[in-house]
């Protein structure tokens, strides 16, 4: 059986090994994320479901990162847990959107509020993705059918968060507001043990510029 301390020790080690999302990643920009908490009778896992801008990949992507002793397969990032929910084609020189599709549907760019700030991030596609996530977050995240294979059938869903206090290199998971509280939820199996944080930092703007 696991304990609060064993959960936090596992998370600290995972973060140090980069087996847990690092929102300050220089190669991938996290645009929107969701954290889901699961446990079985004797194991647990956390699932980070994120919309990312990944220039070295397909640009706009959904990425699922799993952490915990209940994970089947690799901890953290795995290519088999990344998806392409849509496509953004832009003319960077003219700040012109050529086309946008999400889940096979064409998206009209005119209603989008795109506000580039090139001192923060120089890629126009990133700013289009930010605007898309404001309206289409649910469609851009990995879908329930896409994440289902990564959750063992005997695991119970306890909690899902859209805002939390994410660790940094100076503040590992055990020293955040969020993860000690989540450890208590995991140990007790009681979602009411979760304590919302006063100042969440999971919004993309907290991690730019890098």
mmCIF file of C-alpha atoms in Angstrom:
data_model
loop_
_atom_site.group_PDB
_atom_site.id
_atom_site.type_symbol
_atom_site.label_atom_id
_atom_site.label_comp_id
_atom_site.label_asym_id
_atom_site.label_seq_id
_atom_site.Cartn_x
_atom_site.Cartn_y
_atom_site.Cartn_z
ATOM 1 C CA UNK A 1 0.000 0.000 0.000
ATOM 2 C CA UNK A 2 1.225 3.514 -0.692
ATOM 3 C CA UNK A 3 1.483 6.448 1.691
ATOM 4 C CA UNK A 4 1.432 10.215 1.338
ATOM 5 C CA UNK A 5 5.225 10.320 1.700
ATOM 6 C CA UNK A 6 5.777 7.563 -0.870
ATOM 7 C CA UNK A 7 3.564 9.377 -3.385
ATOM 8 C CA UNK A 8 5.486 12.619 -2.940
ATOM 9 C CA UNK A 9 8.868 10.882 -3.103
ATOM 10 C CA UNK A 10 7.829 9.181 -6.356
ATOM 11 C CA UNK A 11 6.720 12.509 -7.846
ATOM 12 C CA UNK A 12 9.874 14.349 -6.794
ATOM 13 C CA UNK A 13 12.016 11.653 -8.408
ATOM 14 C CA UNK A 14 9.883 11.637 -11.563
ATOM 15 C CA UNK A 15 10.131 15.399 -11.933
ATOM 16 C CA UNK A 16 13.897 15.333 -11.405
ATOM 17 C CA UNK A 17 14.195 12.685 -14.126
ATOM 18 C CA UNK A 18 11.958 14.736 -16.465
ATOM 19 C CA UNK A 19 9.349 11.953 -16.345
ATOM 20 C CA UNK A 20 6.726 14.504 -15.361
ATOM 21 C CA UNK A 21 5.722 17.545 -17.456
ATOM 22 C CA UNK A 22 8.063 20.514 -17.220
ATOM 23 C CA UNK A 23 6.044 23.524 -18.365
ATOM 24 C CA UNK A 24 9.276 25.448 -18.847
ATOM 25 C CA UNK A 25 10.432 23.011 -21.546
ATOM 26 C CA UNK A 26 12.408 24.938 -24.152
ATOM 27 C CA UNK A 27 11.299 22.684 -27.036
ATOM 28 C CA UNK A 28 7.575 22.377 -26.351
ATOM 29 C CA UNK A 29 5.145 25.134 -25.345
ATOM 30 C CA UNK A 30 2.334 23.957 -23.079
ATOM 31 C CA UNK A 31 -0.796 25.904 -24.060
ATOM 32 C CA UNK A 32 -3.515 24.287 -21.936
ATOM 33 C CA UNK A 33 -3.373 21.332 -19.569
ATOM 34 C CA UNK A 34 -5.641 19.131 -17.500
ATOM 35 C CA UNK A 35 -4.590 16.895 -14.607
ATOM 36 C CA UNK A 36 -6.579 13.768 -13.741
ATOM 37 C CA UNK A 37 -6.047 11.585 -10.656
ATOM 38 C CA UNK A 38 -6.625 7.820 -10.530
ATOM 39 C CA UNK A 39 -6.065 4.989 -8.057
ATOM 40 C CA UNK A 40 -6.696 1.288 -7.574
ATOM 41 C CA UNK A 41 -6.605 -0.647 -4.334
ATOM 42 C CA UNK A 42 -2.811 -0.572 -4.211
ATOM 43 C CA UNK A 43 -1.523 1.726 -6.959
ATOM 44 C CA UNK A 44 -2.050 5.220 -8.346
ATOM 45 C CA UNK A 45 -1.337 7.362 -11.368
ATOM 46 C CA UNK A 46 -1.642 10.940 -12.590
ATOM 47 C CA UNK A 47 -2.515 11.834 -16.164
ATOM 48 C CA UNK A 48 -1.489 15.180 -17.681
ATOM 49 C CA UNK A 49 -3.487 15.880 -20.846
ATOM 50 C CA UNK A 50 -2.055 18.925 -22.622
ATOM 51 C CA UNK A 51 -2.500 21.010 -25.747
ATOM 52 C CA UNK A 52 0.987 21.934 -26.904
ATOM 53 C CA UNK A 53 2.735 23.877 -29.647
ATOM 54 C CA UNK A 54 5.596 21.668 -30.814
ATOM 55 C CA UNK A 55 7.529 23.091 -33.796
ATOM 56 C CA UNK A 56 9.727 19.982 -34.086
ATOM 57 C CA UNK A 57 6.628 17.785 -34.209
ATOM 58 C CA UNK A 58 3.349 18.540 -35.948
ATOM 59 C CA UNK A 59 2.961 22.041 -34.534
ATOM 60 C CA UNK A 60 -0.410 21.829 -32.775
ATOM 61 C CA UNK A 61 -0.599 18.586 -30.784
ATOM 62 C CA UNK A 62 -2.260 16.908 -27.828
ATOM 63 C CA UNK A 63 0.135 15.161 -25.472
ATOM 64 C CA UNK A 64 -0.698 12.732 -22.669
ATOM 65 C CA UNK A 65 1.935 12.229 -19.970
ATOM 66 C CA UNK A 66 1.449 9.544 -17.322
ATOM 67 C CA UNK A 67 3.150 9.430 -13.915
ATOM 68 C CA UNK A 68 2.839 6.900 -11.115
ATOM 69 C CA UNK A 69 3.507 3.260 -10.177
ATOM 70 C CA UNK A 70 0.249 2.282 -11.903
ATOM 71 C CA UNK A 71 1.449 3.469 -15.315
ATOM 72 C CA UNK A 72 1.662 0.769 -17.962
ATOM 73 C CA UNK A 73 4.650 1.524 -20.179
ATOM 74 C CA UNK A 74 6.886 4.583 -20.014
ATOM 75 C CA UNK A 75 6.655 7.206 -17.321
ATOM 76 C CA UNK A 76 6.045 10.723 -18.585
ATOM 77 C CA UNK A 77 6.389 11.358 -22.297
ATOM 78 C CA UNK A 78 5.815 8.611 -24.855
ATOM 79 C CA UNK A 79 5.379 9.083 -28.613
ATOM 80 C CA UNK A 80 2.446 6.678 -28.498
ATOM 81 C CA UNK A 81 0.588 9.141 -26.288
ATOM 82 C CA UNK A 82 0.820 12.126 -28.626
ATOM 83 C CA UNK A 83 -1.958 13.029 -31.065
ATOM 84 C CA UNK A 84 -2.648 15.556 -33.804
ATOM 85 C CA UNK A 85 -6.100 17.025 -33.062
ATOM 86 C CA UNK A 86 -5.829 19.693 -35.731
ATOM 87 C CA UNK A 87 -3.614 21.633 -38.082
ATOM 88 C CA UNK A 88 -2.686 25.310 -38.350
ATOM 89 C CA UNK A 89 -1.178 26.575 -41.589
ATOM 90 C CA UNK A 90 0.098 30.136 -41.489
ATOM 91 C CA UNK A 91 2.120 32.564 -43.572
ATOM 92 C CA UNK A 92 4.509 33.715 -40.858
ATOM 93 C CA UNK A 93 5.874 36.662 -42.826
ATOM 94 C CA UNK A 94 2.442 38.217 -43.318
ATOM 95 C CA UNK A 95 0.748 36.970 -40.148
ATOM 96 C CA UNK A 96 -1.839 35.352 -42.396
ATOM 97 C CA UNK A 97 -3.753 32.182 -41.520
ATOM 98 C CA UNK A 98 -4.002 29.889 -44.529
ATOM 99 C CA UNK A 99 -6.184 27.230 -42.902
ATOM 100 C CA UNK A 100 -7.211 25.723 -39.569
ATOM 101 C CA UNK A 101 -8.773 22.315 -38.981
ATOM 102 C CA UNK A 102 -9.739 20.632 -35.700
ATOM 103 C CA UNK A 103 -10.820 16.990 -35.656
ATOM 104 C CA UNK A 104 -11.392 17.179 -39.410
ATOM 105 C CA UNK A 105 -13.561 20.311 -39.312
ATOM 106 C CA UNK A 106 -12.492 23.595 -40.917
ATOM 107 C CA UNK A 107 -12.349 26.491 -38.437
ATOM 108 C CA UNK A 108 -13.119 30.070 -39.402
ATOM 109 C CA UNK A 109 -10.200 32.177 -38.109
ATOM 110 C CA UNK A 110 -12.068 35.493 -38.223
ATOM 111 C CA UNK A 111 -13.696 35.199 -34.751
ATOM 112 C CA UNK A 112 -10.372 34.307 -33.119
ATOM 113 C CA UNK A 113 -8.693 36.920 -30.954
ATOM 114 C CA UNK A 114 -5.034 36.570 -31.897
ATOM 115 C CA UNK A 115 -2.688 38.872 -29.981
ATOM 116 C CA UNK A 116 0.963 38.139 -30.825
ATOM 117 C CA UNK A 117 3.648 39.343 -28.478
ATOM 118 C CA UNK A 118 6.910 38.472 -30.193
ATOM 119 C CA UNK A 119 8.989 39.599 -27.224
ATOM 120 C CA UNK A 120 7.471 36.645 -25.352
ATOM 121 C CA UNK A 121 7.227 34.078 -28.168
ATOM 122 C CA UNK A 122 8.360 34.706 -31.773
ATOM 123 C CA UNK A 123 6.238 32.024 -33.491
ATOM 124 C CA UNK A 124 2.964 33.312 -34.972
ATOM 125 C CA UNK A 125 1.572 29.764 -35.010
ATOM 126 C CA UNK A 126 1.905 29.662 -31.227
ATOM 127 C CA UNK A 127 -0.338 32.716 -30.883
ATOM 128 C CA UNK A 128 -2.920 31.215 -33.216
ATOM 129 C CA UNK A 129 -2.889 28.060 -31.068
ATOM 130 C CA UNK A 130 -3.381 30.166 -27.923
ATOM 131 C CA UNK A 131 -6.440 31.801 -29.477
ATOM 132 C CA UNK A 132 -7.805 28.426 -30.587
ATOM 133 C CA UNK A 133 -7.436 26.945 -27.106
ATOM 134 C CA UNK A 134 -9.560 29.746 -25.658
ATOM 135 C CA UNK A 135 -12.575 28.448 -27.606
ATOM 136 C CA UNK A 136 -11.760 24.878 -28.623
ATOM 137 C CA UNK A 137 -9.844 23.479 -25.644
ATOM 138 C CA UNK A 138 -12.071 20.421 -25.233
ATOM 139 C CA UNK A 139 -11.610 19.421 -28.870
ATOM 140 C CA UNK A 140 -7.850 20.020 -28.780
ATOM 141 C CA UNK A 141 -7.143 17.919 -25.697
ATOM 142 C CA UNK A 142 -6.705 14.174 -26.178
ATOM 143 C CA UNK A 143 -10.214 12.720 -26.321
ATOM 144 C CA UNK A 144 -11.669 10.170 -23.859
ATOM 145 C CA UNK A 145 -11.269 7.431 -26.471
ATOM 146 C CA UNK A 146 -7.619 8.431 -27.011
ATOM 147 C CA UNK A 147 -6.719 8.315 -23.306
ATOM 148 C CA UNK A 148 -8.810 5.273 -22.374
ATOM 149 C CA UNK A 149 -6.096 2.726 -23.328
ATOM 150 C CA UNK A 150 -3.694 4.274 -20.819
ATOM 151 C CA UNK A 151 -5.970 3.863 -17.772
ATOM 152 C CA UNK A 152 -6.034 0.307 -16.372
ATOM 153 C CA UNK A 153 -9.621 -0.952 -16.025
ATOM 154 C CA UNK A 154 -9.448 -1.395 -12.245
ATOM 155 C CA UNK A 155 -8.458 2.242 -11.636
ATOM 156 C CA UNK A 156 -10.983 4.689 -10.211
ATOM 157 C CA UNK A 157 -11.077 8.313 -11.360
ATOM 158 C CA UNK A 158 -10.926 10.572 -8.303
ATOM 159 C CA UNK A 159 -10.384 14.131 -9.490
ATOM 160 C CA UNK A 160 -9.712 16.334 -12.510
ATOM 161 C CA UNK A 161 -8.080 19.766 -12.314
ATOM 162 C CA UNK A 162 -7.689 22.549 -14.853
ATOM 163 C CA UNK A 163 -5.762 24.801 -12.456
ATOM 164 C CA UNK A 164 -3.023 23.852 -10.036
ATOM 165 C CA UNK A 165 0.409 24.756 -8.674
ATOM 166 C CA UNK A 166 2.889 23.042 -11.013
ATOM 167 C CA UNK A 167 6.446 22.267 -9.884
ATOM 168 C CA UNK A 168 9.545 24.109 -11.045
ATOM 169 C CA UNK A 169 13.232 23.209 -10.736
ATOM 170 C CA UNK A 170 13.300 25.301 -7.563
ATOM 171 C CA UNK A 171 10.032 23.888 -6.196
ATOM 172 C CA UNK A 172 9.636 20.112 -6.599
ATOM 173 C CA UNK A 173 6.171 18.525 -6.362
ATOM 174 C CA UNK A 174 6.442 17.849 -2.628
ATOM 175 C CA UNK A 175 6.957 21.575 -1.967
ATOM 176 C CA UNK A 176 4.051 22.831 -4.078
ATOM 177 C CA UNK A 177 0.582 23.522 -2.733
ATOM 178 C CA UNK A 178 -1.030 21.059 -5.115
ATOM 179 C CA UNK A 179 0.763 17.738 -4.884
ATOM 180 C CA UNK A 180 0.750 17.162 -1.107
ATOM 181 C CA UNK A 181 -3.004 17.712 -1.301
ATOM 182 C CA UNK A 182 -3.307 15.296 -4.234
ATOM 183 C CA UNK A 183 -1.238 12.748 -2.315
ATOM 184 C CA UNK A 184 -3.818 12.927 0.467
ATOM 185 C CA UNK A 185 -6.596 12.377 -2.074
ATOM 186 C CA UNK A 186 -4.771 9.335 -3.439
ATOM 187 C CA UNK A 187 -4.086 7.779 -0.046
ATOM 188 C CA UNK A 188 -7.631 8.241 1.246
ATOM 189 C CA UNK A 189 -9.474 7.798 -2.037
ATOM 190 C CA UNK A 190 -11.452 10.866 -0.991
ATOM 191 C CA UNK A 191 -11.647 13.755 -3.520
ATOM 192 C CA UNK A 192 -12.899 16.105 -0.795
ATOM 193 C CA UNK A 193 -9.354 16.096 0.615
ATOM 194 C CA UNK A 194 -8.324 18.278 -2.326
ATOM 195 C CA UNK A 195 -7.613 21.889 -1.355
ATOM 196 C CA UNK A 196 -7.707 24.384 -4.272
ATOM 197 C CA UNK A 197 -4.568 26.487 -4.460
ATOM 198 C CA UNK A 198 -4.673 30.223 -3.896
ATOM 199 C CA UNK A 199 -2.436 31.109 -6.840
ATOM 200 C CA UNK A 200 -2.333 28.437 -9.581
ATOM 201 C CA UNK A 201 0.485 28.637 -12.123
ATOM 202 C CA UNK A 202 -0.701 26.125 -14.738
ATOM 203 C CA UNK A 203 -1.796 28.809 -17.226
ATOM 204 C CA UNK A 204 0.559 29.135 -20.210
ATOM 205 C CA UNK A 205 1.287 32.802 -19.437
ATOM 206 C CA UNK A 206 3.061 31.786 -16.216
ATOM 207 C CA UNK A 207 5.745 30.004 -18.269
ATOM 208 C CA UNK A 208 6.525 32.653 -20.903
ATOM 209 C CA UNK A 209 9.003 33.989 -21.777
ATOM 210 C CA UNK A 210 11.413 31.114 -21.311
#
